[in-house]
């Protein structure tokens, strides 16, 4: 019986004190993260030039004899991963009311005094049916805004370009294009 107690005690001691064979466990993990970039240029939603109108109203003699300027905040909101230009053009040579015409060159478009967050070199553009640069070499950025002034100078509104035309609403589209450099 002494032998059995001794064997039991040794077995029990070996189990309790036994060899501590601990398996190594991972304490770190490594993951690869990829960022895939594509060049983007966009005139973003929220640009008031998208689906909006600019309305000039000539109701009095004073209207025809003075400059009229309409300022549109956030006319363009551009996101671009590269520097870019903004060009503008009319959809045709004339504002039209049926067969009655007013040449588009009565309208000047330029950056407003408080131009917004878009940088670059800004130019005043006398509207035509040909692309003209409104902003050149604007720095890249996200949701860059450009506030625009639309002006019909008195020299145009008091000339035969507008005077003597039949009453009514004359319409033309204006298209803005942002192009990465």
XYZ file of N, CA and C in Angstrom:
543
model
N 0.808 -1.157 0.000
C 0.000 0.000 0.000
C 0.869 1.244 0.000
N 1.997 1.136 0.663
C 2.923 2.252 0.655
C 3.349 2.560 -0.765
N 3.504 1.522 -1.546
C 3.915 1.718 -2.928
C 2.823 2.464 -3.713
N 1.616 2.081 -3.463
C 0.523 2.711 -4.194
C 0.377 4.178 -3.778
N 0.550 4.462 -2.501
C 0.450 5.852 -2.040
C 1.597 6.649 -2.634
N 2.787 6.051 -2.653
C 3.954 6.729 -3.221
C 3.763 6.979 -4.711
N 3.260 6.010 -5.431
C 3.033 6.171 -6.871
C 1.953 7.232 -7.093
N 0.891 7.203 -6.284
C -0.187 8.181 -6.416
C 0.332 9.566 -6.105
N 1.173 9.719 -5.076
C 1.721 11.020 -4.700
C 2.644 11.541 -5.786
N 3.480 10.670 -6.344
C 4.377 11.086 -7.425
C 3.581 11.479 -8.674
N 2.557 10.726 -8.979
C 1.730 11.036 -10.146
C 1.036 12.372 -9.930
N 0.478 12.537 -8.721
C -0.215 13.778 -8.420
C 0.762 14.960 -8.459
N 1.937 14.801 -7.900
C 2.969 15.856 -7.916
C 3.410 16.185 -9.327
N 3.550 15.161 -10.163
C 3.961 15.374 -11.544
C 2.887 16.150 -12.302
N 1.626 15.825 -11.957
C 0.541 16.527 -12.644
C 0.529 17.995 -12.215
N 0.636 18.251 -10.909
C 0.574 19.617 -10.411
C 1.837 20.387 -10.768
N 2.986 19.811 -10.527
C 4.244 20.501 -10.773
C 4.782 20.229 -12.163
N 4.194 19.313 -12.839
C 4.654 18.811 -14.119
C 5.357 19.829 -14.993
N 5.682 19.386 -16.125
C 6.387 20.254 -17.058
C 5.363 21.206 -17.662
N 5.675 22.400 -17.600
C 4.807 23.440 -18.119
C 5.180 23.666 -19.578
N 4.508 22.999 -20.440
C 4.728 23.140 -21.877
C 3.673 24.106 -22.414
N 3.988 25.395 -22.444
C 3.042 26.388 -22.931
C 3.307 26.609 -24.410
N 2.243 26.551 -25.205
C 2.353 26.813 -26.638
C 2.442 28.327 -26.835
N 3.282 28.792 -27.767
C 3.397 30.221 -28.073
C 2.093 30.686 -28.735
N 1.594 31.873 -28.358
C 0.382 32.428 -28.940
C 0.732 33.722 -29.658
N -0.013 34.006 -30.736
C 0.219 35.262 -31.449
C -0.271 36.416 -30.590
N 0.533 37.467 -30.484
C 0.120 38.664 -29.755
C 0.021 39.868 -30.689
N 0.338 39.682 -31.965
C 0.187 40.757 -32.951
C -0.434 40.187 -34.215
N -1.021 41.067 -34.990
C -1.579 40.685 -36.279
C -1.241 41.797 -37.267
N -1.013 41.447 -38.490
C -0.667 42.424 -39.524
C -1.682 42.338 -40.654
N -2.199 43.506 -41.053
C -3.154 43.598 -42.143
C -2.632 44.587 -43.168
N -2.827 44.304 -44.418
C -2.464 45.234 -45.482
C -3.675 46.082 -45.819
N -3.493 47.405 -45.866
C -4.551 48.331 -46.235
C -4.154 48.984 -47.548
N -5.037 48.922 -48.523
C -4.780 49.535 -49.825
C -5.669 50.759 -49.989
N -5.112 51.820 -50.513
C -5.877 53.007 -50.886
C -5.698 53.182 -52.384
N -6.769 53.009 -53.134
C -6.715 53.124 -54.582
C -7.283 54.481 -54.977
N -6.468 55.288 -55.633
C -6.885 56.624 -56.040
C -7.153 56.670 -57.532
N -8.165 57.417 -57.901
C -8.460 57.694 -59.304
C -8.545 59.193 -59.463
N -8.158 59.701 -60.618
C -8.311 61.121 -60.882
C -9.794 61.440 -60.996
N -10.202 62.525 -60.354
C -11.604 62.926 -60.351
C -11.677 64.420 -60.623
N -12.625 64.815 -61.433
C -13.008 66.218 -61.556
C -14.514 66.236 -61.736
N -15.172 67.103 -60.965
C -16.628 67.085 -60.955
C -17.168 68.462 -60.613
N -18.211 68.869 -61.314
C -19.012 70.005 -60.866
C -20.100 69.378 -60.011
N -20.010 69.637 -58.715
C -20.799 68.911 -57.724
C -22.236 69.408 -57.615
N -23.082 68.516 -57.119
C -24.448 68.901 -56.748
C -24.331 70.028 -55.728
N -25.250 70.920 -55.753
C -25.163 72.093 -54.879
C -24.662 73.306 -55.642
N -24.199 73.086 -56.884
C -23.825 74.202 -57.747
C -25.117 74.846 -58.235
N -25.265 76.154 -58.000
C -26.503 76.800 -58.415
C -26.602 76.915 -59.935
N -25.504 76.675 -60.644
C -25.545 76.686 -62.108
C -26.246 75.444 -62.666
N -26.441 74.444 -61.833
C -27.119 73.226 -62.286
C -28.626 73.438 -62.163
N -29.290 73.574 -63.301
C -30.738 73.669 -63.328
C -31.322 74.962 -62.785
N -30.517 75.982 -62.624
C -31.002 77.235 -62.080
C -31.202 78.249 -63.198
N -31.766 79.389 -62.888
C -31.946 80.454 -63.874
C -31.385 81.761 -63.332
N -31.002 82.624 -64.257
C -30.594 83.983 -63.940
C -31.579 84.871 -64.692
N -32.331 85.658 -63.957
C -33.398 86.459 -64.559
C -33.066 87.945 -64.520
N -32.949 88.554 -65.693
C -32.828 90.005 -65.821
C -34.214 90.539 -66.171
N -34.581 91.658 -65.555
C -35.900 92.231 -65.804
C -35.731 93.703 -66.178
N -36.181 94.055 -67.366
C -36.142 95.438 -67.838
C -37.573 95.961 -67.866
N -37.937 96.705 -66.807
C -39.318 97.174 -66.658
C -39.432 98.691 -66.739
N -38.327 99.415 -66.506
C -38.369 100.883 -66.497
C -37.252 101.444 -67.367
N -37.345 102.726 -67.660
C -36.283 103.398 -68.416
C -34.959 103.313 -67.662
N -35.023 103.428 -66.333
C -33.801 103.345 -65.519
C -33.123 101.982 -65.686
N -33.915 100.915 -65.844
C -33.339 99.578 -66.045
C -32.506 99.530 -67.323
N -33.025 100.140 -68.393
C -32.313 100.132 -69.675
C -31.074 101.025 -69.653
N -31.042 102.001 -68.749
C -29.954 102.973 -68.711
C -28.949 102.729 -67.592
N -28.960 101.562 -67.022
C -27.998 101.248 -65.958
C -27.499 99.815 -66.094
N -26.312 99.590 -65.517
C -25.788 98.222 -65.468
C -26.706 97.391 -64.579
N -26.944 96.164 -64.985
C -27.674 95.231 -64.127
C -26.760 94.048 -63.842
N -26.576 93.744 -62.561
C -25.742 92.612 -62.147
C -26.539 91.724 -61.220
N -26.485 90.440 -61.510
C -27.105 89.441 -60.641
C -25.985 88.531 -60.152
N -25.846 88.438 -58.832
C -24.815 87.597 -58.225
C -25.439 86.279 -57.808
N -24.798 85.187 -58.172
C -25.260 83.853 -57.780
C -24.181 83.204 -56.909
N -24.509 83.012 -55.642
C -23.591 82.333 -54.725
C -23.504 80.858 -55.098
N -22.343 80.284 -54.898
C -22.103 78.858 -55.176
C -22.546 78.470 -56.582
N -22.298 79.356 -57.539
C -22.642 79.043 -58.930
C -22.002 77.721 -59.334
N -20.741 77.565 -58.971
C -20.040 76.313 -59.254
C -19.406 75.801 -57.976
N -19.494 74.492 -57.789
C -18.827 73.805 -56.688
C -18.061 72.653 -57.339
N -16.721 72.756 -57.328
C -15.884 71.808 -58.068
C -15.010 71.015 -57.113
N -14.918 69.714 -57.368
C -13.967 68.843 -56.686
C -13.029 68.293 -57.742
N -11.725 68.452 -57.514
C -10.744 67.981 -58.484
C -9.488 67.503 -57.777
N -8.943 66.379 -58.252
C -7.706 65.835 -57.691
C -6.478 66.437 -58.371
N -6.683 67.292 -59.341
C -5.592 67.978 -60.044
C -5.998 69.436 -60.241
N -5.009 70.301 -60.530
C -5.333 71.670 -60.903
C -6.241 71.636 -62.129
N -7.035 72.696 -62.325
C -8.043 72.639 -63.386
C -8.362 74.035 -63.923
N -9.024 74.047 -65.078
C -9.571 75.257 -65.688
C -11.095 75.138 -65.694
N -11.768 76.284 -65.692
C -13.211 76.323 -65.872
C -13.488 77.182 -67.102
N -14.234 76.626 -68.034
C -14.593 77.346 -69.255
C -16.103 77.547 -69.289
N -16.516 78.537 -70.065
C -17.941 78.861 -70.178
C -18.261 79.165 -71.631
N -19.477 78.780 -72.038
C -19.946 79.128 -73.386
C -21.474 79.107 -73.406
N -22.014 79.828 -74.382
C -23.459 79.844 -74.599
C -23.830 78.694 -75.516
N -25.082 78.279 -75.426
C -25.568 77.197 -76.280
C -25.864 77.636 -77.704
N -25.665 78.897 -77.990
C -25.887 79.435 -79.336
C -25.461 80.888 -79.372
N -25.585 81.516 -80.515
C -25.113 82.888 -80.701
C -26.075 83.940 -80.151
N -27.321 83.538 -79.860
C -28.326 84.522 -79.462
C -29.224 84.014 -78.338
N -29.698 84.990 -77.527
C -30.838 84.734 -76.659
C -32.042 84.759 -77.590
N -32.984 83.820 -77.408
C -34.071 83.696 -78.375
C -35.445 83.801 -77.715
N -36.330 84.445 -78.444
C -37.740 84.499 -78.094
C -38.470 84.288 -79.420
N -38.743 83.030 -79.734
C -39.300 82.705 -81.050
C -38.274 83.054 -82.117
N -38.639 83.941 -83.036
C -37.701 84.353 -84.089
C -36.965 85.634 -83.716
N -37.259 86.188 -82.546
C -36.599 87.415 -82.088
C -35.305 87.058 -81.364
N -34.251 87.834 -81.639
C -32.917 87.477 -81.142
C -32.239 88.649 -80.444
N -31.484 88.332 -79.386
C -30.568 89.269 -78.732
C -29.220 88.557 -78.696
N -28.141 89.164 -79.188
C -26.846 88.482 -79.184
C -26.373 88.155 -77.763
N -25.744 86.993 -77.597
C -25.302 86.574 -76.257
C -24.185 87.462 -75.721
N -23.521 88.219 -76.602
C -22.414 89.052 -76.130
C -22.875 90.274 -75.330
N -24.182 90.392 -75.053
C -24.648 91.449 -74.151
C -24.338 91.089 -72.690
N -24.030 89.837 -72.447
C -23.831 89.337 -71.079
C -22.358 89.108 -70.775
N -21.930 89.622 -69.633
C -20.571 89.369 -69.127
C -20.690 88.525 -67.867
N -19.838 87.506 -67.769
C -19.814 86.639 -66.584
C -18.427 86.742 -65.975
N -18.379 86.955 -64.662
C -17.090 87.036 -63.971
C -17.258 86.594 -62.528
N -16.121 86.313 -61.872
C -16.145 85.964 -60.448
C -16.658 87.166 -59.659
N -17.501 86.914 -58.684
C -18.016 87.972 -57.822
C -16.891 88.521 -56.948
N -17.123 89.670 -56.343
C -16.116 90.266 -55.454
C -15.740 89.281 -54.354
N -16.729 88.674 -53.732
C -16.480 87.585 -52.777
C -16.574 86.306 -53.608
N -15.448 85.925 -54.206
C -15.442 84.893 -55.248
C -15.692 83.480 -54.748
N -15.516 83.216 -53.477
C -15.671 81.853 -52.965
C -14.309 81.257 -52.659
N -14.243 79.932 -52.556
C -13.016 79.254 -52.135
C -12.147 78.771 -53.296
N -12.620 78.921 -54.523
C -11.851 78.459 -55.681
C -10.741 79.465 -55.979
N -9.518 78.955 -56.081
C -8.381 79.803 -56.432
C -8.223 79.886 -57.939
N -7.032 80.230 -58.376
C -6.746 80.332 -59.800
C -6.897 81.750 -60.303
N -6.609 81.932 -61.584
C -6.717 83.242 -62.219
C -8.103 83.371 -62.826
N -8.822 84.384 -62.382
C -10.214 84.566 -62.831
C -10.276 85.687 -63.865
N -11.082 85.477 -64.901
C -11.235 86.459 -65.970
C -12.707 86.779 -66.174
N -12.977 88.013 -66.581
C -14.328 88.378 -67.009
C -14.488 87.883 -68.435
N -15.622 87.271 -68.717
C -15.873 86.691 -70.038
C -17.120 87.326 -70.637
N -16.962 87.897 -71.840
C -18.122 88.333 -72.607
C -18.633 87.074 -73.292
N -19.851 86.699 -72.986
C -20.395 85.415 -73.418
C -20.386 85.262 -74.935
N -20.049 84.068 -75.392
C -20.122 83.710 -76.809
C -20.434 82.223 -76.893
N -20.636 81.743 -78.108
C -20.923 80.322 -78.316
C -19.648 79.485 -78.346
N -18.512 80.118 -78.109
C -17.210 79.440 -78.087
C -16.720 79.351 -76.646
N -16.107 78.213 -76.277
C -15.532 78.075 -74.937
C -14.536 79.190 -74.655
N -14.680 79.809 -73.492
C -13.739 80.822 -73.028
C -13.362 80.505 -71.590
N -12.127 80.805 -71.229
C -11.642 80.466 -69.893
C -12.110 81.500 -68.874
N -12.866 81.021 -67.907
C -13.361 81.836 -66.805
C -12.379 81.793 -65.625
N -11.842 80.592 -65.344
C -10.849 80.395 -64.282
C -9.742 79.519 -64.853
N -8.499 79.961 -64.720
C -7.388 79.133 -65.187
C -6.502 78.736 -64.014
N -5.972 77.528 -64.116
C -5.040 76.950 -63.146
C -5.540 77.047 -61.703
N -6.782 76.670 -61.496
C -7.323 76.608 -60.137
C -6.675 75.433 -59.411
N -6.243 75.630 -58.164
C -5.627 74.526 -57.427
C -6.644 73.438 -57.085
N -6.154 72.212 -57.034
C -6.989 71.072 -56.677
C -7.649 71.293 -55.323
N -8.743 70.610 -55.097
C -9.430 70.725 -53.818
C -10.799 70.074 -53.869
N -11.453 70.093 -52.734
C -12.758 69.453 -52.596
C -13.827 70.508 -52.333
N -14.900 70.447 -53.104
C -16.057 71.338 -52.957
C -15.634 72.811 -52.974
N -14.775 73.164 -53.930
C -14.335 74.550 -54.084
C -15.465 75.355 -54.725
N -15.812 76.481 -54.142
C -16.953 77.255 -54.628
C -16.504 78.458 -55.442
N -17.341 78.832 -56.404
C -17.130 80.037 -57.203
C -18.459 80.775 -57.291
N -18.472 81.991 -56.758
C -19.643 82.853 -56.839
C -19.491 83.709 -58.094
N -20.562 83.817 -58.886
C -20.463 84.517 -60.162
C -21.385 85.729 -60.226
N -20.880 86.760 -60.924
C -21.674 87.932 -61.285
C -22.045 87.814 -62.751
N -23.329 87.951 -63.040
C -23.836 88.022 -64.406
C -24.221 89.487 -64.622
N -23.605 90.128 -65.611
C -23.824 91.563 -65.814
C -24.210 91.861 -67.260
N -25.250 92.680 -67.396
C -25.560 93.289 -68.686
C -25.275 94.775 -68.497
N -24.195 95.283 -69.127
C -23.847 96.694 -68.942
C -24.856 97.606 -69.653
N -24.963 98.843 -69.141
C -25.879 99.826 -69.722
C -25.560 100.067 -71.191
N -24.282 99.976 -71.561
C -23.903 100.191 -72.961
C -24.588 99.173 -73.869
N -24.878 97.994 -73.363
C -25.572 96.965 -74.159
C -27.090 97.098 -74.042
N -27.582 97.333 -72.806
C -29.041 97.383 -72.627
C -29.654 98.644 -73.240
N -28.851 99.692 -73.437
C -29.374 100.920 -74.051
C -28.983 101.017 -75.529
N -28.571 99.871 -76.109
C -28.208 99.845 -77.532
C -29.248 99.042 -78.309
N -29.078 99.010 -79.605
C -30.019 98.262 -80.453
C -29.907 96.749 -80.242
N -28.899 96.314 -79.467
C -28.823 94.891 -79.124
C -30.052 94.474 -78.321
N -30.569 95.415 -77.504
C -31.731 95.116 -76.657
C -32.895 96.057 -76.959
N -32.618 97.354 -77.107
C -33.686 98.320 -77.403
C -34.360 97.981 -78.726
N -35.652 98.162 -78.765
C -36.396 97.937 -79.997
C -36.798 96.489 -80.233
N -36.387 95.597 -79.363
C -36.781 94.181 -79.495
C -38.188 94.010 -78.930
N -38.966 93.095 -79.493
C -40.311 92.845 -78.966
C -40.253 92.382 -77.505
N -41.243 92.812 -76.723
C -41.337 92.404 -75.318
C -41.459 90.885 -75.229
N -40.910 90.312 -74.184
C -40.967 88.868 -73.960
C -39.714 88.394 -73.262
N -39.646 87.103 -73.032
C -38.496 86.501 -72.358
C -37.587 85.858 -73.397
N -36.338 86.260 -73.391
C -35.320 85.746 -74.313
C -34.439 84.780 -73.533
N -34.202 83.609 -74.081
C -33.560 82.530 -73.338
C -32.376 81.933 -74.106
N -31.357 81.538 -73.356
C -30.214 80.784 -73.896
C -29.586 80.013 -72.742
N -28.996 78.863 -73.035
C -28.303 78.087 -72.005
C -26.840 78.531 -71.928
N -26.279 78.393 -70.746
C -24.871 78.663 -70.517
C -24.274 77.385 -69.925
N -23.178 76.940 -70.518
C -22.556 75.684 -70.100
C -21.181 75.966 -69.505
N -20.934 75.388 -68.322
C -19.630 75.487 -67.650
C -18.958 74.128 -67.743
N -17.667 74.130 -68.024
C -16.914 72.881 -68.120
C -15.639 73.010 -67.276
N -15.444 72.069 -66.356
C -14.209 72.013 -65.568
C -13.330 70.929 -66.173
N -12.074 71.269 -66.459
C -11.138 70.352 -67.105
C -9.839 70.274 -66.314
N -9.417 69.082 -65.958
C -8.164 68.890 -65.220
C -6.971 69.215 -66.118
N -5.943 69.776 -65.498
C -4.716 70.104 -66.237
C -3.738 68.953 -66.182
